[in-house]
Short mmCIF file of C-alpha atoms and ligand atoms in Angstrom, two decimals:
data_model
loop_
_atom_site.label_atom_id
_atom_site.label_comp_id
_atom_site.label_asym_id
_atom_site.label_seq_id
_atom_site.Cartn_x
_atom_site.Cartn_y
_atom_site.Cartn_z
CA MET A 1 -4.40 30.43 -31.75
CA PHE A 2 -1.71 29.50 -29.22
CA PHE A 3 -4.38 27.87 -27.11
CA GLN A 4 -5.63 25.64 -29.94
CA LYS A 5 -2.14 24.40 -30.63
CA ARG A 6 -1.66 23.43 -27.00
CA ILE A 7 -4.85 21.42 -26.94
CA LEU A 8 -3.81 19.52 -30.07
CA ASN A 9 -0.47 18.63 -28.51
CA ILE A 10 -2.13 17.38 -25.35
CA ASN A 11 -4.47 15.18 -27.37
CA LYS A 12 -1.52 13.65 -29.18
CA GLU A 13 0.13 12.82 -25.86
CA VAL A 14 -3.00 11.20 -24.45
CA GLY A 15 -3.36 9.19 -27.64
CA LYS A 16 0.01 7.58 -27.06
CA MET A 17 -0.53 6.90 -23.39
CA LYS A 18 -2.46 3.76 -22.48
CA ILE A 19 -4.95 3.84 -19.65
CA LEU A 20 -4.80 0.93 -17.23
CA ILE A 21 -8.51 0.80 -16.49
CA ARG A 22 -9.26 0.52 -20.25
CA GLU A 23 -6.30 -1.40 -21.69
CA ARG A 24 -3.95 -4.26 -20.89
CA ILE A 25 -0.44 -2.97 -20.15
CA SER A 26 2.61 -5.19 -19.57
CA CYS A 27 3.75 -5.30 -15.96
CA TRP A 28 6.31 -2.71 -14.87
CA TYR A 29 5.96 -3.22 -11.12
CA GLU A 30 4.16 -5.45 -8.68
CA LEU A 31 3.70 -5.90 -4.94
CA SER A 32 3.89 -9.03 -2.83
CA PHE A 33 3.62 -9.83 0.86
CA ARG A 34 6.13 -11.80 2.91
CA LYS A 35 4.59 -13.27 6.03
CA GLU A 36 7.73 -14.54 7.82
CA LYS A 37 9.59 -11.43 8.94
CA PRO A 38 6.65 -9.38 7.62
CA ALA A 39 7.52 -7.25 4.60
CA ILE A 40 6.04 -5.72 1.49
CA ILE A 41 8.04 -6.95 -1.51
CA LEU A 42 8.25 -4.51 -4.42
CA ARG A 43 9.39 -5.84 -7.79
CA ILE A 44 10.29 -3.45 -10.59
CA HIS A 45 10.80 -4.72 -14.14
CA ARG A 46 14.34 -4.27 -15.50
CA ASP A 47 13.00 -2.64 -18.70
CA PHE A 48 11.42 0.05 -16.57
CA ILE A 49 14.65 0.57 -14.62
CA ALA A 50 16.68 0.72 -17.86
CA ASN A 51 14.44 3.58 -19.03
CA THR A 52 14.43 5.61 -15.85
CA GLU A 53 16.97 7.97 -14.26
CA PRO A 54 17.82 7.70 -10.55
CA ILE A 55 15.78 10.13 -8.45
CA ARG A 56 18.00 13.02 -7.47
CA GLN A 57 18.65 14.35 -3.97
CA ILE A 58 17.65 17.80 -5.20
CA ALA A 59 14.24 16.69 -6.49
CA PRO A 60 11.63 18.85 -4.71
CA ILE A 61 9.76 15.80 -3.37
CA VAL A 62 12.99 14.43 -1.83
CA LYS A 63 14.10 17.75 -0.39
CA GLY A 64 10.65 18.32 1.06
CA PHE A 65 10.51 14.97 2.85
CA MET A 66 14.11 15.24 4.12
CA LYS A 67 13.40 18.63 5.63
CA HIS A 68 9.93 17.89 7.00
CA PHE A 69 10.69 14.55 8.64
CA GLY A 70 14.42 14.97 9.31
CA PHE A 71 15.46 11.72 7.60
CA LYS A 72 19.17 10.93 7.59
CA ARG A 73 19.63 10.07 3.90
CA PHE A 74 17.99 9.30 0.58
CA ASN A 75 19.11 6.81 -2.08
CA GLY A 76 17.52 7.44 -5.45
CA SER A 77 19.08 4.65 -7.48
CA LEU A 78 17.27 1.32 -8.01
CA ALA A 79 20.58 -0.58 -8.14
CA GLY A 80 20.82 -0.88 -4.35
CA ASN A 81 18.91 -0.01 -1.19
CA PHE A 82 16.36 2.63 -2.09
CA GLY A 83 14.51 5.45 -0.39
CA PHE A 84 14.72 7.37 2.86
CA ASP A 85 16.91 5.86 5.59
CA ASP A 86 17.35 2.61 3.58
CA SER A 87 13.66 1.74 3.86
CA PHE A 88 13.72 -0.48 0.74
CA VAL A 89 16.30 -3.24 1.06
CA PHE A 90 17.65 -4.40 -2.30
CA ASN A 91 17.24 -8.19 -2.61
CA GLY A 92 18.94 -8.48 -6.00
CA ILE A 93 17.59 -9.30 -9.45
CA LYS A 94 14.97 -12.06 -9.54
CA GLY A 95 14.22 -13.05 -13.12
CA ASP A 96 13.26 -9.88 -14.97
CA PHE A 97 12.64 -7.90 -11.79
CA ALA A 98 14.72 -5.99 -9.26
CA GLU A 99 13.35 -6.94 -5.86
CA PHE A 100 13.12 -4.77 -2.74
CA ALA A 101 11.99 -5.83 0.75
CA VAL A 102 10.23 -3.21 2.84
CA ASN A 103 10.28 -4.59 6.37
CA ILE A 104 7.19 -3.73 8.40
CA PRO A 105 8.46 -1.81 11.43
CA GLU A 106 7.43 -1.93 15.06
CA VAL A 107 5.79 1.46 15.68
CA ARG A 108 4.20 0.92 19.09
CA LYS A 109 7.16 0.00 21.26
CA HIS A 110 7.54 -0.96 24.89
CA THR A 111 10.06 0.81 27.11
CA SER A 112 11.84 -0.59 30.15
CA LYS A 113 9.74 1.72 32.37
CA LYS A 114 7.08 0.18 34.59
CA CYS A 115 3.48 0.69 33.44
CA GLU A 116 2.01 3.38 35.71
CA TYR A 117 -1.53 2.01 35.50
CA CYS A 118 -0.83 -1.50 36.78
CA ASN A 119 2.44 -0.65 38.56
CA GLY A 120 4.21 -3.25 36.44
CA SER A 121 2.00 -6.19 37.36
CA GLY A 122 0.40 -6.45 33.89
CA ARG A 123 -2.95 -7.11 35.60
CA ASP A 124 -6.00 -4.91 35.90
CA ARG A 125 -7.25 -5.57 39.41
CA LEU A 126 -10.69 -4.04 38.91
CA LEU A 127 -11.47 -5.91 35.70
CA ARG A 128 -9.55 -9.06 36.71
CA ASP A 129 -8.03 -9.03 33.25
CA GLU A 130 -4.75 -8.07 31.64
CA CYS A 131 -3.89 -4.38 31.91
CA PHE A 132 -5.36 -2.58 28.88
CA ARG A 133 -2.70 0.10 28.90
CA CYS A 134 0.33 -2.18 28.59
CA ASP A 135 -1.34 -5.31 27.13
CA GLY A 136 -0.29 -7.24 30.22
CA THR A 137 3.43 -6.63 29.69
CA GLY A 138 3.80 -4.38 32.74
CA LYS A 139 5.86 -1.86 30.69
CA GLU A 140 5.10 1.62 29.38
CA TRP A 141 4.92 1.97 25.60
CA PHE A 142 5.24 4.78 23.07
CA TYR A 143 4.79 5.34 19.33
CA ASP A 144 8.01 5.63 17.30
CA TRP A 145 6.78 7.02 13.98
CA LYS A 146 10.14 7.76 12.32
CA SER A 147 10.71 4.51 10.41
CA VAL A 148 7.12 4.12 9.23
CA TYR A 149 7.18 7.70 7.90
CA ALA A 150 10.46 6.91 6.09
CA ILE A 151 8.76 3.88 4.52
CA SER A 152 5.65 5.83 3.57
CA ALA A 153 7.71 8.69 2.06
CA SER A 154 9.81 6.18 0.10
CA PHE A 155 6.63 4.60 -1.32
CA THR A 156 5.20 8.02 -2.16
CA THR A 157 8.41 8.92 -4.02
CA ILE A 158 8.76 5.64 -5.96
CA PHE A 159 5.02 5.36 -6.77
CA HIS A 160 5.21 8.88 -8.16
CA ARG A 161 8.15 7.90 -10.38
CA MET A 162 6.52 4.60 -11.41
CA HIS A 163 3.12 6.10 -12.17
CA PHE A 164 3.52 5.24 -15.82
CA PRO A 165 6.30 3.62 -17.89
CA ASP A 166 7.85 5.67 -20.70
CA LYS A 167 8.14 2.46 -22.71
CA GLU A 168 6.09 -0.68 -22.27
CA THR A 169 8.09 -3.56 -20.75
CA SER A 170 8.63 -7.00 -22.30
CA SER A 171 6.82 -8.74 -19.42
CA PHE A 172 4.21 -11.37 -20.36
CA SER A 173 2.19 -10.56 -17.24
CA PRO A 174 -0.25 -7.67 -17.16
CA GLN A 175 0.12 -4.77 -14.71
CA LEU A 176 -2.52 -5.50 -12.05
CA MET A 177 -2.79 -2.11 -10.39
CA ILE A 178 -1.11 1.25 -9.96
CA VAL A 179 -0.96 2.90 -6.56
CA SER A 180 -0.19 6.39 -5.34
CA THR A 181 0.28 7.52 -1.76
CA VAL A 182 0.77 10.73 0.17
CA THR A 183 2.87 11.16 3.31
CA GLN A 184 1.96 13.92 5.75
CA ASN A 185 1.71 14.01 9.51
CA ASP A 186 -1.78 15.45 9.79
CA MET A 187 -5.38 14.35 9.35
CA HIS A 188 -5.83 12.18 6.22
CA GLY A 189 -2.02 12.24 6.06
CA GLY A 190 -1.80 8.61 4.91
CA SER A 191 -4.11 8.86 1.91
CA LEU A 192 -3.72 6.43 -0.98
CA GLY A 193 -5.51 5.60 -4.19
CA GLY A 194 -4.95 4.08 -7.60
CA GLN A 195 -6.37 1.94 -10.36
CA TYR A 196 -7.21 -1.75 -10.67
CA SER A 197 -6.62 -3.23 -14.14
CA ILE A 198 -9.19 -4.95 -16.35
CA GLU A 199 -7.46 -8.32 -15.79
CA LEU A 200 -7.58 -7.94 -12.00
CA CYS A 201 -11.24 -6.91 -12.08
CA ASP A 202 -12.20 -9.83 -14.37
CA TRP A 203 -10.58 -12.21 -11.92
CA MET A 204 -12.24 -10.57 -8.87
CA ARG A 205 -15.57 -10.81 -10.70
CA SER A 206 -15.00 -14.55 -11.21
CA LEU A 207 -14.44 -14.99 -7.46
CA TYR A 208 -17.76 -13.31 -6.75
CA LEU A 209 -19.61 -15.31 -9.41
CA ARG A 210 -18.17 -18.65 -8.28
CA ASN A 211 -19.27 -17.85 -4.73
CA ASN A 212 -22.58 -16.47 -5.98
CA ASP A 213 -22.34 -14.00 -3.13
CA ARG A 214 -20.09 -11.40 -1.49
CA TYR A 215 -16.58 -12.87 -1.40
CA GLU A 216 -14.24 -12.36 1.55
CA ILE A 217 -10.57 -12.42 0.51
CA THR A 218 -9.18 -14.10 3.62
CA GLU A 219 -5.56 -13.94 2.39
CA MET A 220 -5.79 -10.13 2.41
CA VAL A 221 -7.37 -10.06 5.87
CA GLU A 222 -4.74 -12.38 7.34
CA ALA A 223 -1.85 -10.39 5.81
CA MET A 224 -3.29 -7.09 7.06
CA LYS A 225 -3.68 -8.53 10.57
CA VAL A 226 -0.04 -9.67 10.60
CA ALA A 227 1.18 -6.24 9.47
CA HIS A 228 -1.09 -4.25 11.82
CA ARG A 229 -0.03 -6.39 14.79
CA LYS A 230 3.65 -5.95 13.89
CA MET A 231 3.27 -2.15 13.77
CA SER A 232 0.73 -1.55 16.50
CA GLY A 233 1.04 -4.46 18.92
CA PRO A 234 -1.73 -6.83 20.05
CA PHE A 235 -5.24 -5.89 18.91
CA ARG A 236 -7.25 -3.86 21.39
CA PHE A 237 -10.94 -3.00 21.57
CA GLY A 238 -11.84 -5.60 18.92
CA GLN A 239 -9.73 -3.85 16.25
CA GLU A 240 -9.19 -7.11 14.36
CA HIS A 241 -12.88 -7.19 13.40
CA TYR A 242 -12.44 -3.92 11.48
CA ILE A 243 -9.95 -5.54 9.11
CA ARG A 244 -11.96 -6.74 6.12
CA ALA A 245 -11.56 -7.24 2.36
CA ARG A 246 -14.68 -8.07 0.36
CA ILE A 247 -15.74 -8.25 -3.24
CA GLU A 248 -19.24 -6.88 -2.87
CA ASN A 249 -20.80 -7.51 -6.27
CA SER A 250 -20.40 -9.03 -9.73
CA ASN A 251 -18.80 -5.80 -10.98
CA SER A 252 -15.75 -6.56 -8.80
CA TRP A 253 -16.55 -3.82 -6.27
CA LEU A 254 -13.78 -4.23 -3.65
CA ASN A 255 -14.05 -2.74 -0.16
CA ILE A 256 -11.03 -2.92 2.13
CA ASP A 257 -11.42 -1.84 5.76
CA CYS A 258 -8.79 -1.00 8.35
CA PRO A 259 -9.07 -0.06 12.05
CA GLY A 260 -9.79 3.66 12.45
CA ASP A 261 -12.61 6.08 11.75
CA ALA A 262 -14.33 4.28 8.82
CA CYS A 263 -10.86 3.92 7.31
CA GLY A 264 -10.47 2.01 4.07
CA LEU A 265 -10.33 1.67 0.29
CA HIS A 266 -13.31 1.55 -2.07
CA PRO A 267 -14.17 2.37 -5.70
CA GLY A 268 -13.58 6.05 -6.35
CA ASP A 269 -16.24 6.65 -8.95
CA GLY A 270 -19.80 7.25 -7.74
CA PHE A 271 -21.25 5.00 -10.45
CA GLY A 272 -19.09 2.07 -9.36
CA PRO A 273 -17.12 -0.35 -11.50
CA GLN A 274 -18.39 -1.37 -14.94
CA GLU A 275 -18.17 -4.87 -16.38
CA GLY A 276 -15.21 -5.41 -18.70
CA GLN A 277 -13.24 -2.45 -17.33
CA GLY A 278 -10.89 -1.66 -14.53
CA TYR A 279 -11.63 1.14 -12.09
CA GLU A 280 -10.13 3.77 -9.85
CA PHE A 281 -10.05 3.24 -6.12
CA ALA A 282 -9.85 5.88 -3.41
CA CYS A 283 -9.57 6.00 0.35
CA HIS A 284 -11.51 7.32 3.26
CA ASN A 285 -9.97 8.64 6.48
CA VAL A 286 -6.52 7.12 6.18
CA ASP A 287 -5.04 9.33 8.86
CA ASN A 288 -1.69 7.73 9.62
CA PRO A 289 1.01 5.57 8.03
CA ILE A 290 0.10 2.49 10.10
CA GLN A 291 -3.26 2.46 8.32
CA GLN A 292 -1.63 3.25 4.97
CA ILE A 293 0.92 0.44 5.22
CA THR A 294 -1.77 -1.98 6.45
CA LEU A 295 -3.86 -1.21 3.34
CA LEU A 296 -0.79 -1.52 1.09
CA VAL A 297 -0.15 -4.94 2.63
CA GLY A 298 -3.74 -5.84 1.72
CA LEU A 299 -3.06 -4.82 -1.89
CA ALA A 300 0.19 -6.82 -1.86
CA ALA A 301 -1.68 -9.93 -0.68
CA LEU A 302 -4.27 -9.31 -3.40
CA HIS A 303 -1.41 -9.29 -5.96
CA ASP A 304 -0.12 -12.62 -4.63
CA LYS A 305 -3.50 -14.34 -4.81
CA ALA A 306 -4.23 -12.91 -8.27
CA ARG A 307 -0.86 -13.97 -9.70
CA ARG A 308 -1.34 -17.47 -8.22
CA GLU A 309 -4.85 -17.95 -9.52
CA MET A 310 -4.90 -16.01 -12.79
CA LYS A 311 -3.73 -17.80 -15.92
CA THR A 312 -1.20 -15.11 -16.88
ZN1 ZN B 401 -0.14 -2.05 32.72
ZN1 ZN B 402 -12.59 12.11 5.34
#
């Protein structure tokens, strides 16, 4: 008896809630990429902000990240800098959207210490090439993960809050995708996934059909290269060739690849995307936040191209 009642209530809830891969929903947030001073730009519609409470310091997700990563502070209001250690810089209100810049950090940093392999010369004498260990700079380097974890944790927190709007916004543009991320410092610790909307998939399909073949989205590839280089330094071992973004078929099947162990984003459903619908995407082997942020930058560049070229 009790059980039946619960099921009925759940059905009522689902009936009210729209599903992005099946229905057009007005935009409540979008991503963009800034190439000069590389940054992911996050825009959140003011109607969404008006209907949402600031995220509290005592929220379990916030407390967990603060404790695990030792961040200095968390701002949960969308009226100023947001997130862990001021990762999201408030750029003000632009039209109907509050805008935040998430600057891509340098993760692989050089120190003032001499490179031990080349003794500071920057040259590899045996290979007659630049030193592979220091990229020819003659200095030792190290990975400083703190700021990129703060960025990832801030995205994970805000994406969780923005998963669905309580009330649809007044925006004339459709929501193009929803994204969710996780932030952990272990294997697969940078996982991300989400949904592409019907409108986005229709447009991707048109790119494939116009080309009459697999379509490489060069804007995504270029943006991902800029971001990866900013975080990880000059490409080594041909890494740049592992950065790809391709619409593989007329059902808008999008594969995005990132340097790593077969790291990337692809449709999540085994049957693949269906014509006239959106679809869920999932990741494979996204082990660290450099890969996660690189893939997010790809999605941001996809947003930019879609908004430019779509009619809405
Ligand atoms: Zn060296
Ligand atoms: Zn795996």
